[in-house]
XYZ file of N, CA and C in Angstrom:
786
model
N -45.558 58.928 62.839
C -44.534 59.894 63.952
C -43.321 58.928 63.082
N -42.178 60.081 63.043
C -40.838 59.800 62.990
C -40.409 59.101 63.353
N -39.328 57.939 62.583
C -38.193 57.325 63.695
C -37.526 58.114 65.165
N -37.028 59.191 64.647
C -36.433 60.200 65.867
C -37.791 59.827 67.048
N -38.974 60.772 66.556
C -39.872 60.773 67.607
C -40.141 59.531 68.426
N -40.309 58.390 67.467
C -40.295 56.929 68.247
C -39.206 56.832 69.480
N -37.876 56.879 68.699
C -36.855 56.568 70.026
C -37.073 57.256 70.600
N -37.255 58.781 71.164
C -37.290 59.427 72.160
C -38.176 58.859 72.885
N -39.234 58.602 72.269
C -40.322 58.202 73.290
C -40.296 56.478 73.890
N -39.679 55.824 73.334
C -39.617 54.457 73.505
C -38.679 53.765 73.304
N -37.155 54.557 73.085
C -35.870 54.105 72.632
C -34.821 53.261 73.741
N -34.782 54.319 74.501
C -33.811 54.090 75.867
C -34.517 53.418 77.228
N -33.964 52.655 78.331
C -34.635 52.785 79.056
C -33.510 53.472 80.350
N -32.780 54.412 79.652
C -32.111 55.630 80.035
C -30.381 55.390 80.924
N -29.645 56.052 80.809
C -28.459 55.758 81.016
C -28.261 55.187 82.298
N -28.922 55.479 83.839
C -28.664 54.930 84.845
C -28.969 53.229 84.440
N -29.345 52.554 83.508
C -29.039 51.098 83.682
C -29.955 50.781 84.293
N -31.603 51.036 84.713
C -32.423 50.382 85.928
C -32.727 48.836 85.206
N -33.248 48.134 85.888
C -34.221 46.720 86.026
C -34.486 46.448 84.386
N -33.837 45.657 83.488
C -34.476 45.793 82.254
C -35.958 45.142 82.061
N -36.125 44.455 83.214
C -37.663 43.705 82.792
C -38.707 45.177 83.383
N -37.941 45.784 84.676
C -39.138 47.240 84.570
C -39.260 48.070 83.580
N -38.292 48.153 82.454
C -37.923 49.182 81.790
C -39.064 48.803 80.506
N -39.296 47.259 80.589
C -40.008 46.736 79.522
C -41.464 46.879 79.872
N -41.591 46.571 81.019
C -42.833 46.804 81.270
C -43.777 48.474 81.355
N -42.969 49.264 81.896
C -42.893 50.402 81.666
C -43.702 51.149 80.140
N -42.654 50.086 79.352
C -42.783 50.453 78.045
C -44.237 50.029 77.191
N -44.587 48.830 78.370
C -45.778 48.370 77.608
C -46.644 48.915 78.494
N -46.957 49.785 79.362
C -47.924 50.607 79.398
C -48.185 51.821 78.626
N -47.241 51.994 77.881
C -47.624 53.433 76.939
C -48.307 52.977 75.933
N -49.285 54.283 75.171
C -49.593 53.742 74.119
C -49.175 53.629 72.685
N -49.141 52.317 71.922
C -48.640 51.850 71.057
C -48.454 52.732 69.690
N -47.596 53.143 69.443
C -47.746 53.981 68.250
C -48.035 52.981 66.605
N -48.732 53.591 65.552
C -48.364 52.657 64.641
C -47.030 53.049 64.074
N -46.963 51.661 63.471
C -45.473 51.584 62.046
C -45.806 52.452 61.161
N -44.375 53.106 61.194
C -44.571 54.208 60.693
C -43.210 54.077 59.392
N -42.677 52.944 58.851
C -42.198 52.438 58.017
C -42.470 51.470 57.028
N -41.990 51.049 55.880
C -41.889 49.711 55.280
C -41.508 48.388 55.348
N -40.043 49.229 55.325
C -39.222 47.694 55.398
C -37.980 48.148 56.644
N -37.612 47.229 57.111
C -36.719 47.808 58.398
C -34.867 46.759 57.566
N -34.039 47.381 57.694
C -32.669 46.341 56.770
C -31.279 47.071 57.573
N -30.347 47.062 56.985
C -29.034 47.379 57.741
C -28.261 47.675 56.532
N -27.487 48.948 56.422
C -26.438 49.584 55.749
C -25.169 49.701 56.313
N -23.980 49.274 55.724
C -22.885 49.247 56.166
C -22.568 50.355 55.316
N -21.829 51.646 56.720
C -21.487 52.473 55.978
C -20.448 53.101 57.105
N -19.493 53.619 56.817
C -18.028 54.077 57.441
C -17.424 52.969 58.561
N -17.260 51.969 58.242
C -17.047 50.941 59.310
C -18.170 50.509 60.331
N -19.438 50.866 60.125
C -20.926 50.262 61.293
C -21.874 49.656 60.000
N -22.555 49.150 60.892
C -23.804 48.601 60.147
C -24.671 49.228 61.013
N -25.581 50.214 60.133
C -26.830 50.884 60.664
C -27.986 50.175 60.402
N -28.681 50.371 61.100
C -30.261 49.910 61.220
C -30.921 51.135 60.818
N -31.444 50.706 59.421
C -32.052 51.649 58.598
C -33.858 51.073 58.401
N -34.521 52.305 58.295
C -35.808 52.152 58.308
C -36.276 52.984 56.928
N -36.803 52.015 55.676
C -36.858 52.822 54.427
C -35.600 53.744 54.086
N -34.748 53.032 54.097
C -33.128 53.342 53.907
C -32.892 54.320 54.432
N -33.391 54.902 55.564
C -32.657 56.179 56.280
C -32.295 55.414 57.708
N -30.953 55.762 57.999
C -30.552 55.754 59.433
C -31.069 55.707 60.315
N -31.640 55.183 61.265
C -32.449 55.172 62.745
C -31.491 56.005 63.546
N -32.034 56.713 64.294
C -31.596 57.460 65.495
C -31.491 56.857 67.063
N -30.569 57.044 67.862
C -30.962 56.883 69.624
C -31.627 58.220 69.878
N -32.219 58.102 71.056
C -33.039 59.091 71.973
C -32.164 60.648 71.379
N -30.589 60.201 71.841
C -29.797 61.270 71.768
C -29.420 61.780 70.175
N -30.097 61.314 69.255
C -30.072 61.511 67.735
C -28.271 60.738 67.901
N -28.111 59.949 68.301
C -26.791 59.324 67.443
C -27.507 58.534 66.768
N -26.196 58.121 65.482
C -27.055 57.555 64.615
C -27.086 55.213 65.549
N -28.140 54.830 65.148
C -28.344 53.467 65.647
C -27.470 52.622 64.779
N -26.098 52.470 65.142
C -25.184 51.956 64.314
C -24.514 51.236 65.441
N -23.910 50.032 64.913
C -22.930 49.334 65.464
C -21.808 48.450 64.753
N -20.911 48.101 65.330
C -19.701 47.485 64.830
C -20.292 46.251 64.270
N -20.722 45.146 64.649
C -20.951 43.872 64.380
C -22.445 43.949 63.315
N -21.931 43.038 62.652
C -23.308 42.699 61.377
C -24.475 41.685 62.447
N -23.893 41.224 63.129
C -25.083 40.070 63.873
C -25.772 40.996 64.474
N -25.617 41.760 65.414
C -26.447 43.022 66.417
C -27.062 43.314 65.477
N -26.811 44.463 64.773
C -27.394 45.373 63.605
C -28.240 44.364 62.739
N -28.142 43.001 62.492
C -29.357 42.088 61.505
C -30.184 42.037 62.851
N -30.126 41.655 64.242
C -30.949 41.510 65.389
C -31.663 42.335 65.208
N -31.138 43.540 65.614
C -31.957 44.837 65.689
C -32.756 44.862 64.383
N -32.356 44.814 63.190
C -33.340 45.445 61.861
C -34.428 44.241 62.335
N -34.040 43.174 62.893
C -35.248 42.317 62.766
C -36.247 42.562 63.789
N -35.851 43.024 64.829
C -36.982 43.537 65.963
C -37.980 44.497 65.226
N -37.193 45.740 64.612
C -38.032 46.693 63.769
C -38.898 45.509 62.575
N -38.078 44.972 61.928
C -39.396 44.308 60.959
C -40.410 43.364 61.486
N -40.196 42.787 62.634
C -41.205 41.760 63.241
C -42.371 43.022 63.841
N -41.922 43.924 63.800
C -43.387 44.816 64.069
C -44.513 44.841 63.293
N -45.776 44.787 63.617
C -46.969 44.599 63.078
C -47.645 45.916 62.686
N -48.566 45.948 62.781
C -49.167 47.573 62.618
C -48.951 48.647 63.500
N -48.901 48.113 64.939
C -48.712 48.774 66.385
C -47.251 48.267 66.537
N -46.523 49.583 66.523
C -45.296 48.857 67.600
C -44.934 48.580 68.924
N -44.432 47.425 69.401
C -44.515 47.355 71.086
C -43.213 47.177 71.252
N -42.555 48.206 72.057
C -41.516 48.361 72.634
C -40.515 47.173 73.211
N -41.865 46.476 74.269
C -41.696 45.695 74.822
C -41.404 44.322 74.052
N -41.424 43.941 72.643
C -40.541 43.246 72.054
C -39.738 43.521 71.464
N -39.186 44.724 71.725
C -38.083 45.029 71.056
C -36.367 45.348 72.247
N -36.199 44.505 73.109
C -35.497 44.208 73.992
C -33.988 45.239 73.328
N -33.272 44.384 72.710
C -32.194 44.764 71.710
C -32.315 45.707 71.435
N -33.281 46.468 71.172
C -33.662 48.336 70.527
C -32.901 49.037 71.820
N -33.431 48.687 72.679
C -33.710 49.610 74.157
C -32.092 49.131 74.709
N -31.485 48.175 74.872
C -30.406 48.136 75.328
C -29.357 48.514 74.676
N -29.681 48.782 73.267
C -28.534 49.090 72.184
C -28.500 50.733 72.541
N -29.795 51.439 73.039
C -29.623 53.091 72.856
C -28.982 53.129 73.799
N -29.508 52.463 74.915
C -29.100 52.398 76.137
C -27.161 52.645 76.713
N -26.749 51.795 75.516
C -25.438 51.564 75.442
C -24.848 52.670 75.217
N -25.233 53.307 73.655
C -24.951 54.447 72.974
C -25.060 55.622 73.396
N -26.550 55.684 74.306
C -26.688 57.270 74.989
C -25.900 56.998 76.440
N -25.903 56.194 76.774
C -25.822 56.341 78.643
C -24.445 55.422 78.902
N -24.310 54.522 78.484
C -22.793 53.475 79.126
C -21.446 53.871 78.264
N -21.833 54.766 77.577
C -20.803 55.203 76.841
C -19.791 56.387 77.350
N -20.845 57.141 78.446
C -19.903 57.918 79.115
C -20.186 57.910 80.359
N -20.527 56.666 81.107
C -20.130 55.971 82.352
C -19.769 54.977 82.557
N -18.597 54.393 81.846
C -17.846 53.145 81.399
C -17.380 52.839 83.169
N -16.865 53.575 83.890
C -16.362 53.435 85.328
C -17.635 52.980 86.372
N -18.699 54.032 86.238
C -19.551 53.395 87.305
C -20.528 52.157 86.816
N -20.427 51.942 85.513
C -20.970 50.616 85.497
C -20.111 49.301 85.626
N -19.094 49.334 85.299
C -17.968 48.585 85.738
C -17.871 48.385 87.080
N -17.810 49.446 87.945
C -17.832 49.343 89.421
C -19.367 48.445 90.214
N -20.438 48.427 89.300
C -21.307 48.401 89.560
C -21.391 46.604 89.266
N -20.824 46.035 88.709
C -20.864 44.777 87.811
C -19.745 44.077 89.683
N -18.183 44.705 89.707
C -17.658 44.692 90.701
C -18.094 44.445 92.412
N -19.314 45.196 92.200
C -19.733 45.292 93.117
C -20.765 44.337 93.432
N -21.357 43.431 92.417
C -22.184 42.764 92.682
C -20.926 41.297 92.922
N -20.350 41.301 92.217
C -19.421 40.316 92.680
C -19.071 40.087 94.064
N -19.341 41.147 94.982
C -19.148 41.083 96.316
C -19.950 40.486 97.118
N -21.249 40.479 96.482
C -22.439 39.350 96.910
C -23.063 38.429 96.196
N -22.363 37.753 95.276
C -22.897 36.977 93.943
C -23.579 36.171 94.379
N -24.686 35.847 93.695
C -25.750 34.840 94.100
C -25.248 33.302 94.442
N -23.915 33.248 93.451
C -23.588 31.487 93.586
C -22.618 31.740 94.838
N -22.339 32.510 95.402
C -21.717 32.023 96.702
C -22.374 32.026 97.869
N -23.806 32.201 97.846
C -24.829 31.977 98.857
C -25.720 30.458 98.520
N -25.331 29.423 99.335
C -25.647 28.236 99.248
C -26.770 28.131 100.182
N -27.839 27.012 99.918
C -28.720 26.733 101.177
C -27.968 25.306 102.026
N -28.561 25.696 103.191
C -28.331 24.660 104.434
C -29.164 23.345 104.022
N -30.450 23.446 103.627
C -31.282 22.544 103.410
C -32.535 22.753 102.617
N -33.134 22.077 101.758
C -33.042 20.848 101.772
C -32.128 19.885 101.329
N -31.698 18.519 101.154
C -30.496 18.015 101.105
C -30.395 18.287 99.272
N -31.445 17.877 98.362
C -32.217 17.628 97.147
C -31.184 19.754 96.942
N -31.695 20.185 97.202
C -31.318 21.682 96.804
C -30.061 22.066 96.981
N -29.152 21.443 98.280
C -27.704 21.502 98.561
C -27.017 20.918 97.370
N -27.311 19.730 97.202
C -26.977 19.156 95.970
C -26.863 19.593 94.706
N -28.183 20.283 94.198
C -28.487 20.439 92.999
C -26.958 22.039 92.965
N -27.147 22.704 93.761
C -26.550 23.639 93.765
C -24.943 23.634 93.885
N -24.493 22.541 94.483
C -23.128 22.188 94.612
C -22.754 21.735 93.206
N -23.442 20.914 92.475
C -23.493 20.102 91.350
C -23.111 21.546 90.104
N -23.969 21.834 89.939
C -24.415 22.904 89.003
C -23.527 24.352 89.470
N -23.662 24.989 90.602
C -22.672 26.372 90.686
C -20.966 26.230 90.876
N -20.945 24.880 91.639
C -19.635 25.102 91.750
C -18.777 24.785 90.596
N -18.899 23.872 89.654
C -17.712 23.647 88.470
C -17.835 25.262 88.018
N -19.355 26.061 88.153
C -18.567 27.437 87.292
C -18.095 28.003 87.941
N -18.199 28.226 89.498
C -17.207 29.324 90.132
C -15.982 29.021 90.129
N -15.586 27.329 90.082
C -13.931 27.145 90.089
C -13.845 27.519 88.690
N -14.587 27.489 87.394
C -13.579 28.121 86.272
C -13.530 29.711 86.192
N -14.144 29.905 87.158
C -14.141 31.554 87.316
C -12.647 32.018 87.911
N -12.468 31.230 89.263
C -11.681 31.246 90.458
C -10.136 30.774 89.655
N -10.299 30.022 88.666
C -8.874 29.658 87.570
C -8.872 30.892 86.759
N -10.221 31.315 85.948
C -9.832 32.587 85.189
C -9.201 33.526 85.774
N -9.615 34.230 86.990
C -9.325 35.174 87.519
C -7.917 35.041 88.439
N -7.796 33.882 88.656
C -6.322 33.929 90.002
C -7.181 34.426 91.081
N -8.059 33.805 91.593
C -8.528 34.010 93.354
C -9.925 33.191 93.554
N -10.146 33.347 94.902
C -10.968 32.249 95.404
C -11.943 33.593 95.988
N -13.472 32.874 96.110
C -14.272 33.206 96.143
C -14.805 32.359 97.621
N -14.988 33.449 98.861
C -15.656 32.546 100.020
C -17.031 32.485 99.862
N -17.592 31.208 100.426
C -19.034 31.017 100.375
C -19.741 31.024 101.749
N -20.960 31.010 101.920
C -21.727 31.406 102.570
C -23.432 30.366 102.804
N -23.613 30.212 103.912
C -24.987 29.303 104.150
C -25.592 30.384 104.066
N -27.053 30.210 103.695
C -28.111 31.303 103.898
C -28.182 32.739 103.414
N -28.429 33.464 104.176
C -28.380 35.011 103.990
C -27.539 36.051 104.812
N -26.453 34.913 105.340
C -25.206 35.539 106.233
C -24.545 36.289 105.205
N -24.208 37.258 105.108
C -22.891 38.043 104.435
C -22.059 37.724 104.544
N -21.248 37.131 103.329
C -19.875 36.357 103.555
C -19.257 37.628 102.943
N -17.932 38.225 103.336
C -17.363 39.782 102.505
C -16.078 38.928 101.955
N -16.138 39.171 100.528
C -15.013 38.971 99.727
C -14.039 39.556 99.749
N -12.910 38.888 99.851
C -11.314 39.401 100.398
C -11.274 40.622 98.701
N -10.639 41.628 99.542
C -9.967 42.555 98.499
C -9.172 42.136 97.130
N -8.604 41.283 97.571
C -8.146 40.395 96.497
C -9.100 40.025 95.394
N -9.858 39.082 95.606
C -10.509 38.605 94.955
C -11.486 39.671 94.210
N -11.933 40.899 94.620
C -12.680 41.843 94.026
C -11.751 42.663 93.174
N -10.338 42.645 93.438
C -9.292 43.218 92.381
C -9.373 42.334 90.913
N -9.496 41.074 91.218
C -9.018 40.483 90.529
C -10.556 40.628 89.020
N -11.230 40.436 90.095
C -12.530 40.886 89.172
C -12.645 41.830 88.226
N -12.432 42.919 88.936
C -12.359 44.410 88.405
C -11.478 44.049 87.250
N -10.051 43.395 87.538
C -9.336 43.449 86.027
C -10.201 42.698 85.177
N -11.214 41.501 85.165
C -11.454 40.825 83.881
C -12.628 41.684 83.691
N -13.270 42.574 84.502
C -14.476 43.170 84.015
C -13.815 44.541 83.451
N -12.507 45.140 83.637
C -12.213 45.950 82.404
C -11.648 45.601 81.203
N -11.065 44.298 80.779
C -11.553 44.198 79.622
C -12.786 44.013 78.696
N -13.685 44.319 79.179
C -15.014 43.737 78.489
C -15.354 45.002 77.808
N -15.132 45.129 76.393
C -15.315 46.406 75.723
C -16.758 46.807 75.877
N -16.524 48.483 75.639
C -17.747 49.690 75.507
C -17.637 49.984 74.227
N -18.901 50.473 74.383
C -20.281 50.481 75.377
C -20.949 48.990 75.039
N -21.304 48.494 73.933
C -22.522 47.608 73.695
C -22.176 46.235 74.413
N -20.939 45.623 74.644
C -20.554 44.569 75.518
C -20.629 44.822 76.872
N -19.844 45.965 77.189
C -20.429 46.479 78.716
C -21.818 46.481 78.836
N -22.811 47.051 78.322
C -24.259 47.054 78.366
C -24.750 45.688 78.322
N -24.641 44.903 77.689
C -25.095 43.853 77.914
C -24.371 43.084 79.122
N -23.326 43.331 79.457
C -22.858 42.788 80.460
C -23.730 43.368 81.703
N -24.126 44.466 82.187
C -24.841 44.884 82.900
C -26.123 44.328 83.060
N -26.441 44.091 82.060
C -27.794 43.361 82.181
C -28.416 41.859 82.388
N -27.160 41.548 81.937
C -26.915 39.831 81.924
C -26.585 39.842 83.848
N -25.778 40.459 84.089
C -25.694 40.777 85.806
C -26.963 41.092 86.790
N -27.868 42.071 86.120
C -29.049 42.337 86.462
C -30.103 41.139 86.645
N -30.170 40.569 85.442
C -31.167 39.498 85.340
C -30.969 38.269 85.707
N -29.838 37.995 86.691
C -29.028 36.756 86.785
C -28.475 37.046 88.550
N -28.584 38.425 88.776
C -27.806 38.400 90.241
C -26.627 38.017 90.126
N -25.478 38.056 88.898
C -24.263 37.255 89.469
C -23.409 37.718 88.433
N -22.335 38.205 89.002
C -21.158 38.604 88.068
C -20.540 37.911 88.153
N -20.435 36.573 88.550
C -19.685 34.652 87.908
C -19.991 34.388 86.896
N -21.518 34.612 86.497
C -22.148 34.047 85.594
C -22.020 35.202 84.304
N -21.722 36.382 84.516
C -21.759 37.101 83.359
C -19.709 37.050 83.151
N -19.106 36.838 84.245
C -17.741 36.644 83.346
C -17.680 35.222 82.733
N -18.437 34.038 83.082
C -18.623 32.739 82.258
C -18.646 33.228 81.270
N -20.051 34.025 80.915
C -20.487 34.057 79.407
C -19.468 34.795 78.901
N -18.906 35.837 79.452
C -18.119 36.592 78.388
C -16.759 35.648 78.056
N -16.547 35.036 78.846
C -15.584 34.188 78.395
C -15.805 32.772 77.596
N -16.860 32.937 77.218
C -16.840 31.388 76.602
C -17.035 29.977 77.749
N -17.072 29.984 78.929
C -16.957 29.009 80.255
C -18.377 28.654 79.886
N -19.488 28.981 79.513
C -20.905 28.783 79.301
C -21.301 29.010 78.665
N -22.724 28.379 78.361
C -23.387 28.533 77.046
C -24.471 29.315 77.799
N -25.707 30.324 76.940
C -26.723 31.095 77.854
C -27.371 30.319 78.405
N -28.044 28.963 77.779
C -28.716 28.086 78.672
C -28.319 27.632 79.792
N -27.453 27.472 79.544
C -26.586 26.943 80.880
C -26.279 28.258 82.020
N -26.161 29.275 81.554
C -25.877 30.523 82.340
C -27.336 30.818 83.171
N -28.874 31.246 82.013
C -30.169 30.748 82.393
C -30.583 30.458 83.323
N -30.607 28.477 83.541
C -30.575 27.675 84.468
C -29.750 28.029 85.654
N -28.547 27.801 85.369
C -27.934 28.281 86.939
C -28.482 29.501 87.604
N -28.789 30.352 86.839
C -29.138 31.518 88.009
C -30.578 31.557 88.222
N -31.469 30.165 87.242
C -32.706 30.124 88.101
C -32.919 28.984 88.777
N -31.844 28.098 89.104
C -31.827 26.980 90.279
C -32.678 26.771 90.978
N -32.506 28.279 91.905
C -33.419 28.236 93.001
C -35.228 28.011 92.573
N -35.591 28.690 91.966
C -36.658 29.069 91.696
C -37.114 27.814 90.789
N -36.487 27.138 90.201
C -36.600 26.067 88.987
C -37.246 24.470 89.963
N -36.109 24.899 91.329
C -36.499 23.746 92.670
C -37.996 23.577 93.281
N -38.181 25.380 93.164
C -39.245 25.604 94.103
C -40.146 25.065 93.022
N -40.568 25.666 91.634
C -41.471 25.235 90.415
C -41.564 23.968 90.845
N -40.529 23.075 90.835
C -40.755 21.441 90.860
C -41.857 21.092 91.731
N -41.604 21.542 93.230
C -42.364 21.257 94.458
C -43.633 22.104 94.280
N -43.619 23.151 93.990
C -45.331 23.865 94.330
C -45.664 23.830 93.001
N -45.205 24.124 91.263
C -45.458 24.661 90.383
C -45.409 26.401 90.046
N -45.482 26.475 89.005
C -45.854 28.139 88.486
C -46.956 28.508 88.205
N -47.051 29.510 88.145
C -48.315 30.159 87.952
C -48.479 30.629 86.493
N -49.458 31.303 85.917
C -49.174 31.680 84.599
C -48.921 33.247 84.523
N -48.651 34.123 85.645
C -48.211 35.366 85.379
C -46.827 34.963 85.760
N -46.167 34.424 86.695
C -44.659 33.890 87.015
C -44.556 33.718 85.677
N -44.609 32.880 85.024
C -44.407 32.036 83.926
C -43.821 33.298 82.538
N -44.973 34.374 82.621
C -45.068 35.351 81.508
C -43.697 36.285 82.121
N -44.088 36.493 83.478
C -42.543 37.613 83.713
C -41.241 36.862 83.422
N -41.286 35.515 83.457
C -40.011 34.929 83.410
C -39.488 35.042 81.757
N -40.668 34.600 80.897
C -40.437 34.652 79.768
C -39.713 35.831 79.136
N -40.500 37.360 79.913
C -40.058 38.403 79.391
C -38.526 38.434 79.940
N -38.184 38.232 80.963
C -36.888 38.500 81.680
C -36.202 37.720 80.441
N -36.712 36.535 79.882
C -35.411 35.707 79.069
C -35.699 36.607 77.617
N -36.308 37.186 77.447
C -36.532 37.518 76.010
C -35.230 38.846 76.352
N -35.050 39.367 77.267
C -34.223 40.450 77.723
C -32.794 39.845 78.304
N -32.521 38.707 78.309
C -31.056 37.875 78.845
C -31.087 37.739 77.555
N -31.591 37.315 76.547
C -30.768 36.882 75.293
C -30.537 38.152 74.595
N -31.154 39.426 74.620
C -30.636 40.690 73.953
C -29.152 40.787 74.730
N -29.302 40.670 76.106
C -28.134 40.881 76.612
C -26.750 40.234 76.343
N -26.784 39.137 76.147
C -25.944 37.846 75.839
C -25.565 38.492 74.777
N -26.275 38.583 73.789
C -26.092 39.178 72.279
C -25.197 40.200 72.273
N -25.206 41.176 72.819
C -24.082 42.346 72.949
C -23.141 41.670 73.911
N -23.391 41.147 74.829
C -21.987 40.516 75.807
C -21.014 40.071 74.958
N -21.598 38.944 73.573
C -20.903 38.168 73.237
C -20.243 38.733 71.416
N -21.064 39.326 71.056
C -21.003 39.587 69.667
C -20.420 41.449 69.920
N -21.317 42.334 70.902
C -21.080 43.453 71.034
C -19.831 44.356 70.861
């Protein structure tokens, strides 16, 4: 199997940017191809860092060079390819899939992707608080409110909070302020990363906080899973749920790398 054949089969979750976890699970159901190259590395050429398999530039499913402007991202891509054993497992290559999606899809759909991030801000997870129990209410306030406050300071606008599942319509001025900051996220790589961070956390607020260096990845991940972790503390976590969460974390880490380094 050639590089192009592999990427056409497994390389991209698609221009529509579906749930990255679903993309990984779909990839896992495909028969795994044999490794068809001896080594993966990075070649600098024409101002870009190309992923090279046996010295040849890999390509996306749309036959664009698998090349990025960040050496850190290129080296992480090459490391994904190098880690593959006798069989190539696309479920273990979240960064490759996401970069392919960025180059083949997001690059041509920037405004739609930005609009979806702003739409998420209209019902952001951090704006919906529990009414009880007191321990969960306190934890949400302690963890979420400082992040939300920092973003409000950054964008110069306020978010409305709601209790439970009652929808809170955010002011148009707030969404416009979010849109201005989303508009500064570079495309296509960082924008693709932002979209997947948002999808995995349910929060445009956390996405903007990461993009602007207000929190680190672990803080964002923990904030996004605050409610889940509270329930785990009470009821425990089963093995299947833990495995799904581990997949999400790998996807999240790949997305954060693109958001912050792409």
